[in-house]
């Protein structure tokens, strides 16, 4: 038995921020699980993953990495640089194969409205992308109350366009236990893509009838799934 219960590090994805995990953190804390939402620069999985790995290495004990959306690509990368990571949890997230990019993977599935609903922003030499405000609720947060989804749209963090094309490093899910929460009403990542990634990774999978923002709309369901990974890690 592990002496310490794993700490859950929660990595947000594109068009969100650490506050999107607030409800999940509260539910995990109620279960005696330490959960921390880590900052994500949304600049590219390799660079973002190194920062998450550095934070994981600061923790004295095992760590379960939890990624939402693009955050899945980040935790896959981070686990290669932090030896105390014991499991990966993908919450409607990208579990990429080595050498695979996000756009490449999405191109294998029927297109949705996400690609046509992105607004570019030029920050110096780099292009960042956000979801246009009037499309945000439908694509990202269809099951979140209207007032809350408007706030989310106006507080979203843009992602570097290059992050969608960056090729993944080694697929750490091949050597670590993985868990995948499929959001069946997700209008950002097609449910077929989610299921395909979960199957490819051999993940323990659950399905929730939720939007892409399932961690916001259904924090209890997400927390219960993350807790199952943490408890399994504590038992190993």
mmCIF file of C-alpha atoms in Angstrom:
data_model
loop_
_atom_site.group_PDB
_atom_site.id
_atom_site.type_symbol
_atom_site.label_atom_id
_atom_site.label_comp_id
_atom_site.label_asym_id
_atom_site.label_seq_id
_atom_site.Cartn_x
_atom_site.Cartn_y
_atom_site.Cartn_z
ATOM 1 C CA UNK A 1 0.000 0.000 0.000
ATOM 2 C CA UNK A 2 1.219 3.535 -0.756
ATOM 3 C CA UNK A 3 1.984 5.589 2.319
ATOM 4 C CA UNK A 4 0.452 8.651 0.732
ATOM 5 C CA UNK A 5 -2.705 9.036 -1.277
ATOM 6 C CA UNK A 6 -1.880 10.502 -4.711
ATOM 7 C CA UNK A 7 -2.364 14.213 -5.255
ATOM 8 C CA UNK A 8 -4.520 15.102 -8.260
ATOM 9 C CA UNK A 9 -3.048 17.793 -10.510
ATOM 10 C CA UNK A 10 -5.782 19.207 -12.751
ATOM 11 C CA UNK A 11 -4.757 20.715 -16.087
ATOM 12 C CA UNK A 12 -7.272 22.857 -17.948
ATOM 13 C CA UNK A 13 -7.450 23.003 -21.717
ATOM 14 C CA UNK A 14 -7.974 25.633 -24.369
ATOM 15 C CA UNK A 15 -10.615 28.341 -23.966
ATOM 16 C CA UNK A 16 -10.736 27.809 -20.185
ATOM 17 C CA UNK A 17 -8.732 28.496 -17.036
ATOM 18 C CA UNK A 18 -8.018 26.858 -13.703
ATOM 19 C CA UNK A 19 -11.343 28.049 -12.323
ATOM 20 C CA UNK A 20 -13.097 25.482 -14.499
ATOM 21 C CA UNK A 21 -11.977 22.846 -11.966
ATOM 22 C CA UNK A 22 -13.425 24.637 -8.919
ATOM 23 C CA UNK A 23 -16.384 22.303 -8.424
ATOM 24 C CA UNK A 24 -14.265 19.211 -8.997
ATOM 25 C CA UNK A 25 -11.664 20.376 -6.459
ATOM 26 C CA UNK A 26 -14.375 20.935 -3.850
ATOM 27 C CA UNK A 27 -15.818 17.452 -4.409
ATOM 28 C CA UNK A 28 -12.389 15.818 -4.233
ATOM 29 C CA UNK A 29 -11.508 17.692 -1.065
ATOM 30 C CA UNK A 30 -14.737 16.333 0.456
ATOM 31 C CA UNK A 31 -13.309 12.876 -0.219
ATOM 32 C CA UNK A 32 -10.002 13.675 1.449
ATOM 33 C CA UNK A 33 -8.148 13.998 -1.858
ATOM 34 C CA UNK A 34 -5.782 16.903 -2.396
ATOM 35 C CA UNK A 35 -6.498 18.453 -5.794
ATOM 36 C CA UNK A 36 -4.639 21.361 -7.363
ATOM 37 C CA UNK A 37 -5.525 23.226 -10.554
ATOM 38 C CA UNK A 38 -2.234 24.040 -12.244
ATOM 39 C CA UNK A 39 -1.594 26.946 -14.632
ATOM 40 C CA UNK A 40 -1.454 26.084 -18.310
ATOM 41 C CA UNK A 41 0.096 28.545 -20.741
ATOM 42 C CA UNK A 42 -1.661 26.965 -23.778
ATOM 43 C CA UNK A 43 1.503 27.429 -25.808
ATOM 44 C CA UNK A 44 2.190 23.850 -26.917
ATOM 45 C CA UNK A 45 2.098 20.478 -25.179
ATOM 46 C CA UNK A 46 5.871 20.002 -24.927
ATOM 47 C CA UNK A 47 6.563 23.351 -23.238
ATOM 48 C CA UNK A 48 3.385 23.276 -21.152
ATOM 49 C CA UNK A 49 4.101 19.682 -20.178
ATOM 50 C CA UNK A 50 7.555 20.554 -18.855
ATOM 51 C CA UNK A 51 6.021 23.115 -16.502
ATOM 52 C CA UNK A 52 3.372 20.683 -15.261
ATOM 53 C CA UNK A 53 6.082 18.049 -14.762
ATOM 54 C CA UNK A 54 8.117 20.507 -12.700
ATOM 55 C CA UNK A 55 5.116 21.134 -10.456
ATOM 56 C CA UNK A 56 4.498 17.388 -10.146
ATOM 57 C CA UNK A 57 8.094 16.796 -9.086
ATOM 58 C CA UNK A 58 7.694 19.318 -6.269
ATOM 59 C CA UNK A 59 5.081 17.075 -4.653
ATOM 60 C CA UNK A 60 6.392 14.635 -2.073
ATOM 61 C CA UNK A 61 4.395 11.598 -3.084
ATOM 62 C CA UNK A 62 2.514 10.086 -6.007
ATOM 63 C CA UNK A 63 0.614 12.239 -8.477
ATOM 64 C CA UNK A 64 -2.361 11.566 -10.726
ATOM 65 C CA UNK A 65 -2.453 13.916 -13.705
ATOM 66 C CA UNK A 66 -5.879 14.973 -14.923
ATOM 67 C CA UNK A 67 -6.286 16.776 -18.240
ATOM 68 C CA UNK A 68 -9.285 18.355 -19.909
ATOM 69 C CA UNK A 69 -9.373 18.819 -23.685
ATOM 70 C CA UNK A 70 -5.953 20.124 -24.843
ATOM 71 C CA UNK A 71 -4.824 19.465 -21.281
ATOM 72 C CA UNK A 72 -4.788 15.788 -22.212
ATOM 73 C CA UNK A 73 -1.921 16.412 -24.616
ATOM 74 C CA UNK A 74 -0.133 18.299 -21.841
ATOM 75 C CA UNK A 75 -0.423 15.546 -19.220
ATOM 76 C CA UNK A 76 0.702 12.943 -21.759
ATOM 77 C CA UNK A 77 3.861 14.985 -22.230
ATOM 78 C CA UNK A 78 4.316 15.880 -18.559
ATOM 79 C CA UNK A 79 4.256 12.263 -17.411
ATOM 80 C CA UNK A 80 7.417 11.624 -19.400
ATOM 81 C CA UNK A 81 9.333 14.110 -17.214
ATOM 82 C CA UNK A 82 7.942 13.345 -13.750
ATOM 83 C CA UNK A 83 8.711 9.986 -12.214
ATOM 84 C CA UNK A 84 6.083 10.254 -9.491
ATOM 85 C CA UNK A 85 3.103 10.246 -11.888
ATOM 86 C CA UNK A 86 1.123 7.060 -11.279
ATOM 87 C CA UNK A 87 -1.902 7.503 -13.576
ATOM 88 C CA UNK A 88 -3.426 9.691 -16.265
ATOM 89 C CA UNK A 89 -7.054 10.824 -16.343
ATOM 90 C CA UNK A 90 -8.447 12.239 -19.577
ATOM 91 C CA UNK A 91 -11.654 14.282 -19.255
ATOM 92 C CA UNK A 92 -12.954 14.562 -22.828
ATOM 93 C CA UNK A 93 -9.317 15.150 -23.668
ATOM 94 C CA UNK A 94 -6.679 14.420 -26.290
ATOM 95 C CA UNK A 95 -4.774 11.192 -25.635
ATOM 96 C CA UNK A 96 -2.397 11.408 -28.572
ATOM 97 C CA UNK A 97 -0.104 8.807 -30.070
ATOM 98 C CA UNK A 98 3.571 9.643 -30.470
ATOM 99 C CA UNK A 99 4.055 11.844 -33.548
ATOM 100 C CA UNK A 100 0.353 12.689 -33.772
ATOM 101 C CA UNK A 101 -1.109 16.204 -33.681
ATOM 102 C CA UNK A 102 -4.512 17.423 -32.506
ATOM 103 C CA UNK A 103 -5.624 18.655 -35.936
ATOM 104 C CA UNK A 104 -4.376 15.451 -37.513
ATOM 105 C CA UNK A 105 -6.475 13.357 -35.152
ATOM 106 C CA UNK A 106 -9.590 15.501 -35.511
ATOM 107 C CA UNK A 107 -9.258 15.287 -39.296
ATOM 108 C CA UNK A 108 -10.134 11.587 -39.110
ATOM 109 C CA UNK A 109 -13.616 12.352 -37.804
ATOM 110 C CA UNK A 110 -16.583 14.360 -39.162
ATOM 111 C CA UNK A 111 -15.987 18.083 -38.703
ATOM 112 C CA UNK A 112 -18.060 20.104 -36.247
ATOM 113 C CA UNK A 113 -18.495 23.862 -35.858
ATOM 114 C CA UNK A 114 -15.461 24.408 -33.653
ATOM 115 C CA UNK A 115 -13.076 24.988 -36.539
ATOM 116 C CA UNK A 116 -15.296 27.660 -38.114
ATOM 117 C CA UNK A 117 -15.984 29.402 -34.789
ATOM 118 C CA UNK A 118 -12.436 30.406 -33.857
ATOM 119 C CA UNK A 119 -11.245 34.009 -33.829
ATOM 120 C CA UNK A 120 -7.526 34.715 -34.360
ATOM 121 C CA UNK A 121 -5.527 37.118 -32.200
ATOM 122 C CA UNK A 122 -2.052 38.293 -33.116
ATOM 123 C CA UNK A 123 0.290 38.526 -30.110
ATOM 124 C CA UNK A 124 3.606 39.600 -31.551
ATOM 125 C CA UNK A 125 4.707 36.938 -34.005
ATOM 126 C CA UNK A 126 2.310 34.307 -32.638
ATOM 127 C CA UNK A 127 -1.313 33.665 -33.514
ATOM 128 C CA UNK A 128 -3.657 32.636 -30.715
ATOM 129 C CA UNK A 129 -7.239 31.432 -31.069
ATOM 130 C CA UNK A 130 -10.410 31.851 -29.029
ATOM 131 C CA UNK A 131 -14.026 30.819 -29.591
ATOM 132 C CA UNK A 132 -16.229 33.680 -30.746
ATOM 133 C CA UNK A 133 -18.510 34.698 -27.916
ATOM 134 C CA UNK A 134 -21.871 33.932 -29.493
ATOM 135 C CA UNK A 135 -20.741 30.388 -30.421
ATOM 136 C CA UNK A 136 -19.100 29.563 -27.106
ATOM 137 C CA UNK A 137 -22.175 28.299 -25.215
ATOM 138 C CA UNK A 138 -23.240 25.887 -27.957
ATOM 139 C CA UNK A 139 -19.781 24.499 -28.677
ATOM 140 C CA UNK A 140 -18.157 24.520 -25.261
ATOM 141 C CA UNK A 141 -20.797 24.716 -22.533
ATOM 142 C CA UNK A 142 -24.209 23.706 -23.838
ATOM 143 C CA UNK A 143 -25.340 22.297 -20.471
ATOM 144 C CA UNK A 144 -24.055 25.215 -18.377
ATOM 145 C CA UNK A 145 -26.561 27.913 -17.321
ATOM 146 C CA UNK A 146 -26.672 30.750 -19.862
ATOM 147 C CA UNK A 147 -25.350 33.436 -17.536
ATOM 148 C CA UNK A 148 -22.445 31.284 -16.429
ATOM 149 C CA UNK A 149 -21.538 30.270 -19.981
ATOM 150 C CA UNK A 150 -21.432 33.950 -20.999
ATOM 151 C CA UNK A 151 -18.963 34.619 -18.204
ATOM 152 C CA UNK A 152 -16.904 31.626 -19.322
ATOM 153 C CA UNK A 153 -16.899 32.934 -22.890
ATOM 154 C CA UNK A 154 -15.638 36.334 -21.774
ATOM 155 C CA UNK A 155 -12.970 34.918 -19.466
ATOM 156 C CA UNK A 156 -11.672 32.192 -21.786
ATOM 157 C CA UNK A 157 -7.932 31.937 -22.421
ATOM 158 C CA UNK A 158 -6.838 31.762 -26.079
ATOM 159 C CA UNK A 159 -4.531 28.964 -27.216
ATOM 160 C CA UNK A 160 -1.557 29.208 -29.553
ATOM 161 C CA UNK A 161 -2.637 28.094 -33.019
ATOM 162 C CA UNK A 162 0.630 26.164 -33.318
ATOM 163 C CA UNK A 163 -0.392 23.984 -30.362
ATOM 164 C CA UNK A 164 -3.017 22.303 -32.524
ATOM 165 C CA UNK A 165 -0.386 21.262 -35.055
ATOM 166 C CA UNK A 166 2.413 20.267 -32.671
ATOM 167 C CA UNK A 167 3.293 16.569 -32.771
ATOM 168 C CA UNK A 168 3.070 14.627 -29.549
ATOM 169 C CA UNK A 169 6.086 13.132 -27.836
ATOM 170 C CA UNK A 170 6.117 9.639 -26.346
ATOM 171 C CA UNK A 171 2.652 8.349 -25.432
ATOM 172 C CA UNK A 172 2.975 7.928 -21.659
ATOM 173 C CA UNK A 173 -0.433 6.214 -21.537
ATOM 174 C CA UNK A 174 1.283 3.143 -22.971
ATOM 175 C CA UNK A 175 3.123 2.561 -19.684
ATOM 176 C CA UNK A 176 0.815 4.170 -17.116
ATOM 177 C CA UNK A 177 -2.752 3.278 -16.096
ATOM 178 C CA UNK A 178 -5.173 5.609 -17.854
ATOM 179 C CA UNK A 179 -8.770 6.619 -17.369
ATOM 180 C CA UNK A 180 -11.030 8.353 -19.877
ATOM 181 C CA UNK A 181 -14.275 10.230 -19.256
ATOM 182 C CA UNK A 182 -16.272 10.509 -22.472
ATOM 183 C CA UNK A 183 -18.688 13.452 -22.651
ATOM 184 C CA UNK A 184 -21.394 12.227 -24.992
ATOM 185 C CA UNK A 185 -22.918 15.674 -25.667
ATOM 186 C CA UNK A 186 -19.567 17.313 -26.466
ATOM 187 C CA UNK A 187 -19.713 19.676 -29.446
ATOM 188 C CA UNK A 188 -15.966 20.392 -29.428
ATOM 189 C CA UNK A 189 -14.317 16.950 -29.523
ATOM 190 C CA UNK A 190 -16.501 14.420 -31.403
ATOM 191 C CA UNK A 191 -17.645 11.591 -29.169
ATOM 192 C CA UNK A 192 -16.366 9.107 -31.765
ATOM 193 C CA UNK A 193 -12.888 10.604 -31.381
ATOM 194 C CA UNK A 194 -13.078 10.389 -27.603
ATOM 195 C CA UNK A 195 -14.086 6.735 -27.685
ATOM 196 C CA UNK A 196 -11.397 5.918 -30.230
ATOM 197 C CA UNK A 197 -8.673 7.527 -28.115
ATOM 198 C CA UNK A 198 -9.900 5.783 -24.965
ATOM 199 C CA UNK A 199 -9.951 2.404 -26.686
ATOM 200 C CA UNK A 200 -6.525 2.905 -28.225
ATOM 201 C CA UNK A 201 -5.052 3.792 -24.849
ATOM 202 C CA UNK A 202 -6.724 0.857 -23.127
ATOM 203 C CA UNK A 203 -8.268 3.312 -20.674
ATOM 204 C CA UNK A 204 -10.807 2.496 -18.030
ATOM 205 C CA UNK A 205 -13.733 4.446 -19.453
ATOM 206 C CA UNK A 206 -16.944 6.004 -18.266
ATOM 207 C CA UNK A 207 -19.490 8.006 -20.258
ATOM 208 C CA UNK A 208 -21.336 11.071 -18.994
ATOM 209 C CA UNK A 209 -24.101 12.907 -20.826
ATOM 210 C CA UNK A 210 -22.349 16.243 -20.668
ATOM 211 C CA UNK A 211 -20.934 19.032 -22.782
ATOM 212 C CA UNK A 212 -17.268 19.810 -23.345
ATOM 213 C CA UNK A 213 -17.444 21.762 -20.071
ATOM 214 C CA UNK A 214 -18.522 18.650 -18.166
ATOM 215 C CA UNK A 215 -16.196 19.501 -15.269
ATOM 216 C CA UNK A 216 -18.201 22.702 -14.784
ATOM 217 C CA UNK A 217 -21.672 21.301 -15.392
ATOM 218 C CA UNK A 218 -21.212 17.945 -13.641
ATOM 219 C CA UNK A 219 -18.360 18.294 -11.141
ATOM 220 C CA UNK A 220 -19.616 15.426 -8.970
ATOM 221 C CA UNK A 221 -19.468 12.910 -11.826
ATOM 222 C CA UNK A 222 -16.000 14.102 -12.845
ATOM 223 C CA UNK A 223 -14.738 14.085 -9.268
ATOM 224 C CA UNK A 224 -16.008 10.555 -8.690
ATOM 225 C CA UNK A 225 -14.140 9.379 -11.781
ATOM 226 C CA UNK A 226 -10.932 11.144 -10.778
ATOM 227 C CA UNK A 227 -11.305 9.737 -7.255
ATOM 228 C CA UNK A 228 -11.475 6.217 -8.670
ATOM 229 C CA UNK A 229 -8.061 6.752 -10.280
ATOM 230 C CA UNK A 230 -6.612 8.249 -7.099
ATOM 231 C CA UNK A 231 -7.948 5.430 -4.903
ATOM 232 C CA UNK A 232 -6.650 2.800 -7.329
ATOM 233 C CA UNK A 233 -3.234 4.462 -7.153
ATOM 234 C CA UNK A 234 -3.329 4.429 -3.355
ATOM 235 C CA UNK A 235 -4.063 0.700 -3.401
ATOM 236 C CA UNK A 236 -1.150 -0.162 -5.695
#
